XYZ file of C-alpha atoms in Angstrom:
514
model
C 11.973 -3.993 4.227
C 9.994 -1.236 2.676
C 6.667 -1.283 4.368
C 5.102 -4.044 6.398
C 2.278 -2.775 8.638
C 1.529 0.520 6.968
C -1.669 2.524 7.434
C -4.929 2.523 5.550
C -8.089 4.645 5.335
C -11.258 4.493 3.259
C -12.065 7.238 0.881
C -12.329 5.404 -2.434
C -15.625 5.246 -4.276
C -16.058 1.991 -6.191
C -16.918 2.697 -9.839
C -20.400 1.971 -11.115
C -18.859 -0.289 -13.732
C -17.816 -2.712 -11.030
C -21.437 -3.623 -10.452
C -21.874 -4.338 -14.132
C -19.121 -6.864 -14.720
C -21.637 -9.482 -15.812
C -21.436 -7.828 -19.214
C -17.712 -8.548 -19.467
C -16.530 -11.668 -21.242
C -13.108 -11.965 -19.642
C -10.043 -14.052 -20.208
C -9.546 -17.029 -17.887
C -7.645 -16.380 -14.648
C -4.601 -18.387 -15.675
C -1.149 -17.468 -16.837
C -1.044 -16.868 -20.559
C 1.469 -15.774 -23.105
C 0.122 -13.605 -25.863
C -2.657 -15.393 -27.689
C -2.540 -15.447 -31.505
C -3.369 -12.070 -32.967
C -6.768 -11.862 -34.572
C -5.752 -10.345 -37.920
C -2.743 -9.667 -40.069
C -3.279 -5.987 -39.421
C -3.083 -6.609 -35.680
C 0.164 -8.481 -36.138
C 1.612 -5.703 -38.235
C 0.611 -3.092 -35.678
C 2.090 -5.091 -32.821
C 5.335 -5.585 -34.683
C 5.676 -1.799 -34.938
C 5.160 -1.193 -31.213
C 8.178 0.234 -29.420
C 9.852 -2.474 -27.319
C 12.987 -0.555 -26.325
C 11.855 0.231 -22.791
C 12.189 -1.785 -19.588
C 9.775 -4.669 -19.127
C 7.099 -3.515 -16.672
C 3.915 -4.971 -15.266
C 0.611 -3.121 -15.739
C -2.972 -3.318 -14.554
C -5.688 -2.326 -17.014
C -9.133 -1.690 -15.555
C -11.970 -2.144 -18.048
C -15.163 -0.181 -18.400
C -18.480 -1.956 -17.830
C -18.857 -2.493 -21.567
C -15.351 -3.627 -22.466
C -14.737 -7.244 -23.427
C -11.765 -9.521 -22.955
C -11.350 -9.937 -26.686
C -11.171 -6.183 -27.180
C -8.778 -5.807 -24.257
C -6.431 -8.510 -25.478
C -6.283 -7.055 -28.976
C -5.644 -3.568 -27.623
C -2.901 -4.831 -25.314
C -1.212 -6.745 -28.116
C -1.450 -3.821 -30.524
C 0.362 -1.733 -27.925
C 3.142 -4.313 -27.687
C 1.978 -6.077 -24.534
C 1.105 -9.592 -23.459
C -1.727 -10.636 -21.156
C -0.621 -12.378 -17.958
C -4.085 -12.950 -16.481
C -7.507 -11.380 -16.270
C -10.110 -11.339 -13.527
C -13.498 -11.444 -15.213
C -15.295 -10.865 -11.920
C -13.863 -7.359 -11.471
C -12.697 -6.254 -14.907
C -8.951 -6.168 -14.186
C -6.322 -7.371 -16.671
C -2.628 -7.833 -15.800
C -0.187 -7.371 -18.686
C 3.532 -7.021 -19.382
C 5.099 -4.683 -21.919
C 8.395 -3.077 -22.927
C 6.646 -0.270 -24.800
C 7.385 3.009 -22.947
C 4.040 4.388 -24.212
C 2.042 1.241 -23.428
C -0.163 2.769 -20.727
C -0.608 6.006 -22.647
C -1.812 4.159 -25.738
C -4.335 2.116 -23.759
C -5.611 5.111 -21.786
C -6.506 6.791 -25.067
C -9.149 4.088 -25.595
C -11.585 5.525 -23.066
C -14.528 3.407 -24.113
C -12.531 0.288 -23.211
C -10.325 1.247 -20.241
C -11.183 3.225 -17.114
C -7.544 3.404 -16.050
C -4.203 1.784 -16.880
C -1.028 1.993 -14.824
C 2.406 0.495 -14.268
C 2.575 -1.423 -10.999
C 6.242 -0.551 -10.461
C 8.911 1.896 -11.576
C 11.732 -0.658 -11.875
C 11.934 -3.395 -14.521
C 10.545 -6.826 -13.697
C 12.949 -9.060 -11.806
C 13.113 -12.633 -10.473
C 8.037 -7.055 -1.381
C 7.952 -5.172 2.066
C 6.214 -5.388 5.430
C 5.330 -3.330 8.505
C 7.351 -4.687 11.354
C 9.617 -2.197 13.115
C 13.198 -3.413 13.493
C 14.722 -6.880 13.304
C 13.407 -10.058 14.907
C 14.760 -10.837 18.372
C 14.982 -14.617 18.385
C 14.098 -16.335 21.657
C 17.051 -18.210 23.145
C 16.789 -21.658 24.721
C 17.589 -20.141 28.114
C 14.792 -17.585 27.810
C 12.385 -20.276 26.612
C 13.212 -22.373 29.667
C 12.693 -19.369 31.950
C 9.274 -18.722 30.416
C 8.277 -22.384 30.695
C 9.203 -22.375 34.376
C 6.940 -19.364 34.922
C 3.982 -20.868 33.019
C 0.861 -21.453 35.063
C -1.462 -24.428 34.808
C -3.322 -24.395 31.514
C -0.871 -22.041 29.820
C 1.277 -22.827 26.799
C 5.018 -23.106 27.653
C 5.868 -19.574 26.441
C 2.543 -17.927 27.234
C 3.872 -16.170 30.325
C 5.663 -13.837 27.897
C 2.509 -13.138 25.874
C 1.404 -9.923 27.567
C -0.462 -9.134 24.344
C -2.941 -12.003 24.804
C -3.823 -10.804 28.268
C -4.247 -7.220 27.033
C -7.155 -8.220 24.794
C -8.403 -10.935 27.205
C -7.666 -13.711 24.722
C -6.460 -15.942 27.567
C -9.898 -15.649 29.179
C -11.657 -16.155 25.850
C -9.870 -19.489 25.368
C -11.633 -20.873 28.437
C -14.918 -20.387 26.559
C -14.152 -20.873 22.852
C -10.959 -21.234 20.825
C -12.696 -20.543 17.523
C -14.043 -22.826 14.808
C -11.964 -24.874 12.336
C -14.606 -23.879 9.773
C -13.185 -20.330 9.818
C -9.975 -19.522 7.939
C -7.782 -16.432 8.156
C -5.816 -15.850 4.964
C -2.407 -14.317 5.629
C -1.533 -12.185 2.592
C 2.157 -11.776 3.295
C 5.679 -13.121 2.718
C 4.597 -16.742 3.054
C 4.076 -19.015 6.057
C 6.201 -21.942 7.221
C 3.460 -24.533 7.609
C 6.019 -27.083 8.851
C 6.462 -25.152 12.112
C 5.348 -27.457 14.970
C 3.175 -24.664 16.399
C 1.399 -23.947 13.094
C 1.058 -27.237 11.224
C -2.092 -28.431 12.987
C -4.118 -25.383 11.968
C -2.738 -24.867 8.466
C -5.006 -25.149 5.400
C -3.006 -26.150 2.328
C -6.150 -26.218 0.200
C -6.576 -22.458 0.725
C -2.932 -21.475 0.244
C -0.979 -20.258 -2.789
C 1.856 -18.156 -4.149
C 0.413 -15.137 -5.984
C 3.711 -13.469 -6.933
C 3.476 -12.324 -10.554
C -0.303 -12.164 -10.450
C -1.246 -15.820 -10.999
C -1.997 -18.211 -8.118
C 0.416 -21.171 -7.833
C -1.062 -23.839 -5.562
C 1.683 -26.432 -5.974
C 2.951 -28.053 -2.781
C 4.897 -25.586 -0.619
C 4.600 -22.650 -3.050
C 3.165 -20.611 -0.158
C 6.248 -21.004 2.038
C 8.814 -18.201 2.517
C 11.762 -18.080 0.139
C 14.980 -19.690 1.321
C 16.406 -16.185 1.776
C 13.021 -14.814 2.739
C 11.265 -13.136 5.602
C 9.840 -14.630 8.793
C 7.186 -11.900 8.786
C 4.240 -13.987 7.567
C 5.159 -16.859 9.875
C 5.226 -14.501 12.879
C 1.808 -13.104 11.918
C 0.431 -16.636 11.582
C 1.374 -17.616 15.129
C -0.295 -14.555 16.607
C -3.517 -15.403 14.812
C -3.864 -19.127 15.356
C -1.007 -21.010 16.994
C -2.943 -23.923 18.588
C -3.146 -24.679 22.291
C -1.179 -27.909 21.960
C 1.369 -27.790 24.758
C 3.980 -26.372 22.376
C 5.347 -22.828 22.392
C 2.734 -20.064 22.294
C -0.994 -19.613 21.797
C -2.670 -17.590 19.084
C -5.602 -15.248 19.600
C -7.911 -17.773 17.907
C -6.135 -21.121 18.433
C -8.997 -23.179 17.003
C -9.351 -21.542 13.577
C -7.487 -22.332 10.369
C -4.782 -20.236 8.738
C -3.850 -20.095 5.065
C -0.822 -18.519 3.407
C -1.141 -16.342 0.317
C 2.388 -15.280 -0.591
C 2.591 -11.988 -2.458
C 6.145 -10.783 -1.770
C 8.875 -10.708 -4.408
C 11.995 -12.840 -3.841
C 15.045 -10.927 -2.718
C 13.324 -7.595 -2.100
C 10.162 -8.653 -0.246
C 8.243 -5.970 -2.161
C 4.466 -6.302 -2.582
C 3.254 -5.285 -6.046
C -0.300 -4.684 -7.206
C -0.697 -7.678 -9.504
C 0.236 -10.065 -6.662
C -2.002 -8.345 -4.108
C -4.994 -8.345 -6.479
C -4.386 -12.062 -7.027
C -4.250 -12.550 -3.257
C -7.625 -10.940 -2.609
C -9.251 -12.757 -5.518
C -7.810 -16.107 -4.414
C -9.060 -15.539 -0.857
C -12.526 -14.744 -2.185
C -12.737 -17.808 -4.396
C -11.416 -20.126 -1.672
C -14.009 -19.052 0.870
C -11.568 -17.418 3.275
C -13.491 -15.484 5.938
C -10.797 -12.989 7.066
C -7.607 -11.697 5.458
C -4.703 -10.162 7.361
C -2.735 -7.485 5.517
C 0.374 -6.350 7.393
C 2.021 -4.469 4.529
C 1.522 -1.651 2.080
C 1.470 -2.094 -1.671
C 4.769 -1.098 -3.286
C 6.292 0.989 -4.690
C 4.232 3.945 -3.399
C 3.637 4.488 0.306
C 0.665 6.609 -0.791
C -1.054 6.168 -4.160
C -2.330 9.471 -5.548
C -5.476 9.325 -7.660
C -4.233 12.433 -9.473
C -1.453 10.325 -11.032
C -2.445 8.105 -13.973
C -0.369 5.103 -12.880
C -1.199 5.282 -9.179
C -4.885 5.868 -9.914
C -5.000 2.543 -11.754
C -3.461 0.725 -8.783
C -6.074 2.170 -6.412
C -8.810 1.122 -8.838
C -7.553 -2.445 -9.321
C -6.968 -3.215 -5.635
C -10.213 -1.481 -4.651
C -12.155 -3.669 -7.055
C -10.478 -6.795 -5.669
C -11.102 -5.981 -1.988
C -14.713 -5.047 -2.662
C -15.323 -8.240 -4.658
C -13.893 -10.360 -1.837
C -16.008 -8.480 0.687
C -19.134 -9.239 -1.329
C -18.085 -12.903 -1.285
C -17.942 -12.791 2.524
C -14.321 -11.876 3.312
C -13.415 -9.241 5.915
C -10.075 -7.483 5.403
C -7.890 -6.349 8.318
C -4.862 -4.113 7.651
C -2.139 -2.387 9.612
C -2.063 1.396 9.830
C 1.680 1.665 9.209
C 4.855 2.464 11.106
C 5.568 5.983 9.842
C 4.046 7.808 12.857
C 1.921 9.683 10.324
C -1.404 11.358 11.045
C -3.536 9.843 8.285
C -6.220 12.449 8.931
C -3.838 15.383 8.438
C -4.193 17.937 5.662
C -0.810 16.881 4.264
C 1.937 14.311 4.813
C 5.572 14.337 3.690
C 6.304 11.083 1.851
C 10.041 10.726 1.308
C 10.136 6.966 0.716
C 8.401 6.579 -2.671
C 8.939 4.951 -5.068
C 10.878 2.364 -3.090
C 11.781 0.131 -6.036
C 13.989 2.778 -7.647
C 15.075 6.162 -6.250
C 12.644 7.765 -3.801
C 12.148 11.493 -3.624
C 10.274 13.794 -1.238
C 6.689 14.766 -2.054
C 3.896 16.272 -0.012
C 0.621 14.390 -0.354
C -2.986 14.805 0.747
C -4.004 11.538 2.495
C -7.596 12.091 1.400
C -6.475 11.815 -2.234
C -3.319 9.722 -1.911
C -4.104 6.391 -0.271
C -2.059 3.867 1.642
C -3.139 0.551 0.125
C -4.947 -1.528 1.166
C -5.586 0.019 4.587
C -7.321 3.187 3.379
C -9.790 1.407 1.111
C -13.509 1.242 1.963
C -14.501 -1.702 4.130
C -10.954 -2.492 5.290
C -10.408 -2.506 9.082
C -7.508 -0.143 9.875
C -5.468 -1.064 12.967
C -3.082 1.031 15.058
C -0.589 -0.431 17.537
C -0.325 -0.222 21.331
C 2.168 -1.382 23.931
C 1.869 -3.086 27.329
C 0.938 0.178 29.076
C -1.915 0.757 26.635
C -0.228 3.752 25.025
C -0.029 4.143 21.255
C 3.245 2.620 20.085
C 5.812 5.282 19.218
C 6.022 4.238 15.564
C 2.318 3.662 14.842
C 0.473 5.812 12.349
C -2.898 7.094 13.517
C -5.761 9.372 12.471
C -9.181 10.414 13.721
C -11.839 8.768 11.566
C -9.186 6.659 9.846
C -8.113 4.150 12.505
C -10.955 1.757 13.301
C -9.527 -0.150 16.262
C -6.244 -0.673 18.099
C -4.426 -3.819 19.235
C -1.092 -4.831 20.767
C 1.724 -4.322 18.285
C 4.496 -3.973 20.813
C 6.634 -1.073 22.011
C 10.132 -1.629 23.324
C 9.723 1.331 25.701
C 6.565 -0.074 27.345
C 8.138 -2.881 29.371
C 5.812 -5.610 30.702
C 6.171 -7.605 33.927
C 6.924 -10.863 32.088
C 9.863 -13.276 32.439
C 11.598 -11.678 29.453
C 10.466 -8.099 30.247
C 10.213 -7.615 26.476
C 7.659 -5.123 25.185
C 7.587 -6.612 21.708
C 5.225 -9.399 20.572
C 6.369 -13.025 20.820
C 5.368 -15.418 18.039
C 6.528 -18.144 15.667
C 9.508 -17.668 13.327
C 11.327 -19.776 10.755
C 13.116 -22.976 11.684
C 10.576 -23.988 14.309
C 11.613 -21.186 16.650
C 10.098 -18.143 18.327
C 10.971 -14.479 18.324
C 9.918 -10.963 19.193
C 8.754 -8.351 16.707
C 7.011 -4.995 17.008
C 4.978 -3.023 14.491
C 1.466 -2.422 13.280
C 2.164 -5.670 11.419
C 1.874 -7.352 14.813
C -1.274 -5.403 15.782
C -3.346 -6.379 12.736
C -3.193 -10.161 13.372
C -4.602 -9.640 16.875
C -7.623 -8.005 15.252
C -7.815 -10.683 12.553
C -7.831 -13.296 15.338
C -10.658 -11.554 17.196
C -12.575 -11.225 13.909
C -12.153 -14.986 13.428
C -13.577 -15.600 16.915
C -16.550 -13.388 16.048
C -17.094 -15.243 12.784
C -16.911 -18.528 14.686
C -19.611 -17.341 17.073
C -21.724 -15.770 14.301
C -21.143 -17.901 11.189
C -23.804 -16.137 9.138
C -22.520 -12.625 9.883
C -21.395 -10.557 6.889
C -18.055 -8.670 6.857
C -19.724 -5.338 7.682
C -21.445 -6.928 10.675
C -18.186 -8.431 11.964
C -16.530 -5.039 11.607
C -19.369 -3.387 13.522
C -18.967 -5.933 16.322
C -15.202 -5.344 16.464
C -15.827 -1.639 16.970
C -18.800 -1.978 19.282
C -17.094 -4.470 21.593
C -13.745 -2.652 21.716
C -12.535 -1.348 25.078
C -12.772 2.429 24.865
C -9.498 4.300 25.314
C -9.233 8.039 25.865
C -6.415 10.171 24.548
C -3.434 9.741 26.892
C -1.607 12.694 28.395
C 1.784 11.350 27.307
C 3.319 8.747 24.985
C 6.839 7.540 24.300
C 8.797 8.907 21.370
C 11.269 6.928 19.261
C 14.068 7.667 21.718
C 12.089 6.411 24.710
C 11.299 9.808 26.201
C 7.803 10.610 27.452
C 6.291 13.469 25.462
C 2.930 15.227 25.555
C 0.342 13.453 23.395
C -0.672 16.643 21.606
C -1.415 14.845 18.326
C -4.309 12.800 19.724
C -7.777 14.051 18.826
C -11.199 12.900 20.074
C -14.596 13.077 18.416
C -17.631 10.881 17.687
C -16.709 8.584 20.578
C -13.401 7.798 18.890
C -9.786 8.916 19.168
C -7.158 9.301 16.493
C -4.812 6.955 18.356
C -7.181 4.065 19.088
C -10.239 4.509 16.876
C -13.200 2.873 18.629
C -10.844 1.269 21.170
C -8.729 -1.832 21.794
C -10.284 -5.085 20.531
C -11.697 -7.509 23.107
C -11.462 -11.270 22.493
C -13.530 -12.173 25.550
C -16.560 -10.213 24.386
C -16.199 -11.882 20.985
C -16.858 -15.354 22.411
C -19.512 -14.473 25.009
């Protein structure tokens, strides 16, 4: 998988035009083939457009004074077809085989702020931030854990060192969270038939957004038959109920919804699907979204590049719109062990849908999406010993909070002695994963507990409480490297009451419910 759990930081300024979208008369947010051209001249122009290139998907971001009618005509004249448009934020998704499609639209500066291809490979029939393969729990290990369970614990809870790290086990004695709060899992899909997820699953707030248009038909939100268990694992960490089955989630009383945005076969997450995911969450009244991925195909999207700039703009508009509607976004910081506050970073994995090549980027200009967008809570990962996980990206002033993501070198005193995070997987089973993908859902769960306790709180207020209630953590003297050796933690910086490894500290579920 290309990227689940990658890092994010906020440096994007939302354009003034975003506040003026009331002047835009947009197309409906439904799938659409090209509408009839308005004039014979339009038809003639469209027929002359070059269609010899690969079929790509594009996002076109309108100015405050552009209209849907103008946008559709311009797109069709350039040899494209409109897939959908989001009138609330001025973003249009289109397909075209014209190699100069984006260039031709960008020339119309009074209509488009930015236009960019969402991928470098042709469309075909996404990735995540877990580190390594799932270790499935065997029946023998499950029996051993159940034998070690104490009164009041779920059968496998003795292996959930992560819950105890953030005091979620103590929080459950006070409040499990409200069923009026929903966490939307923007991911590879969730198996809502899992016996440890079904009770808390909200079908009415779930969809498949692959391609850019929300499909709410029965089961569309589930993982593909050949798909990933990533979203299902995330779901269990957030809200597996306390029902005498398997594990417990951080917020076992809240609802979870699945918003699938990953492509079949590749599990890549493209912009048009992610924009759809944020917009769907906003319109369905979802209070928190969990984002344990980065948006493909670029690990970092550089605003100096015409295509990548458009992706930053489109996703930034979508996250900000959802935030204004009351949705808090939580995202993983990434598994590249990158310092997101550094002057430069070597990115040798982009674009991941074709042939990647090395490039040196400035993380202040080239953003990991969605984690580096304004208002998004950026989460680094820790292990059982409280040390930053060896793979986790970090950055002073970038990471907001930390949470358990697992670290195979930090071995807990549990029946399995497994330093990864145990949660639900496909087929009704359980398994261990590690990554910042596993850290983010712990924070999303705590945010859901806060929202349950403070139902009128806005996203910015919930974020402030997450930071203010976090358990402060100083820079450690040593951490584990990828080979399991203890090394000096020379890359950790402290300032403003924060550290680059842990931000404001490790989230605290008990404080959230008190």
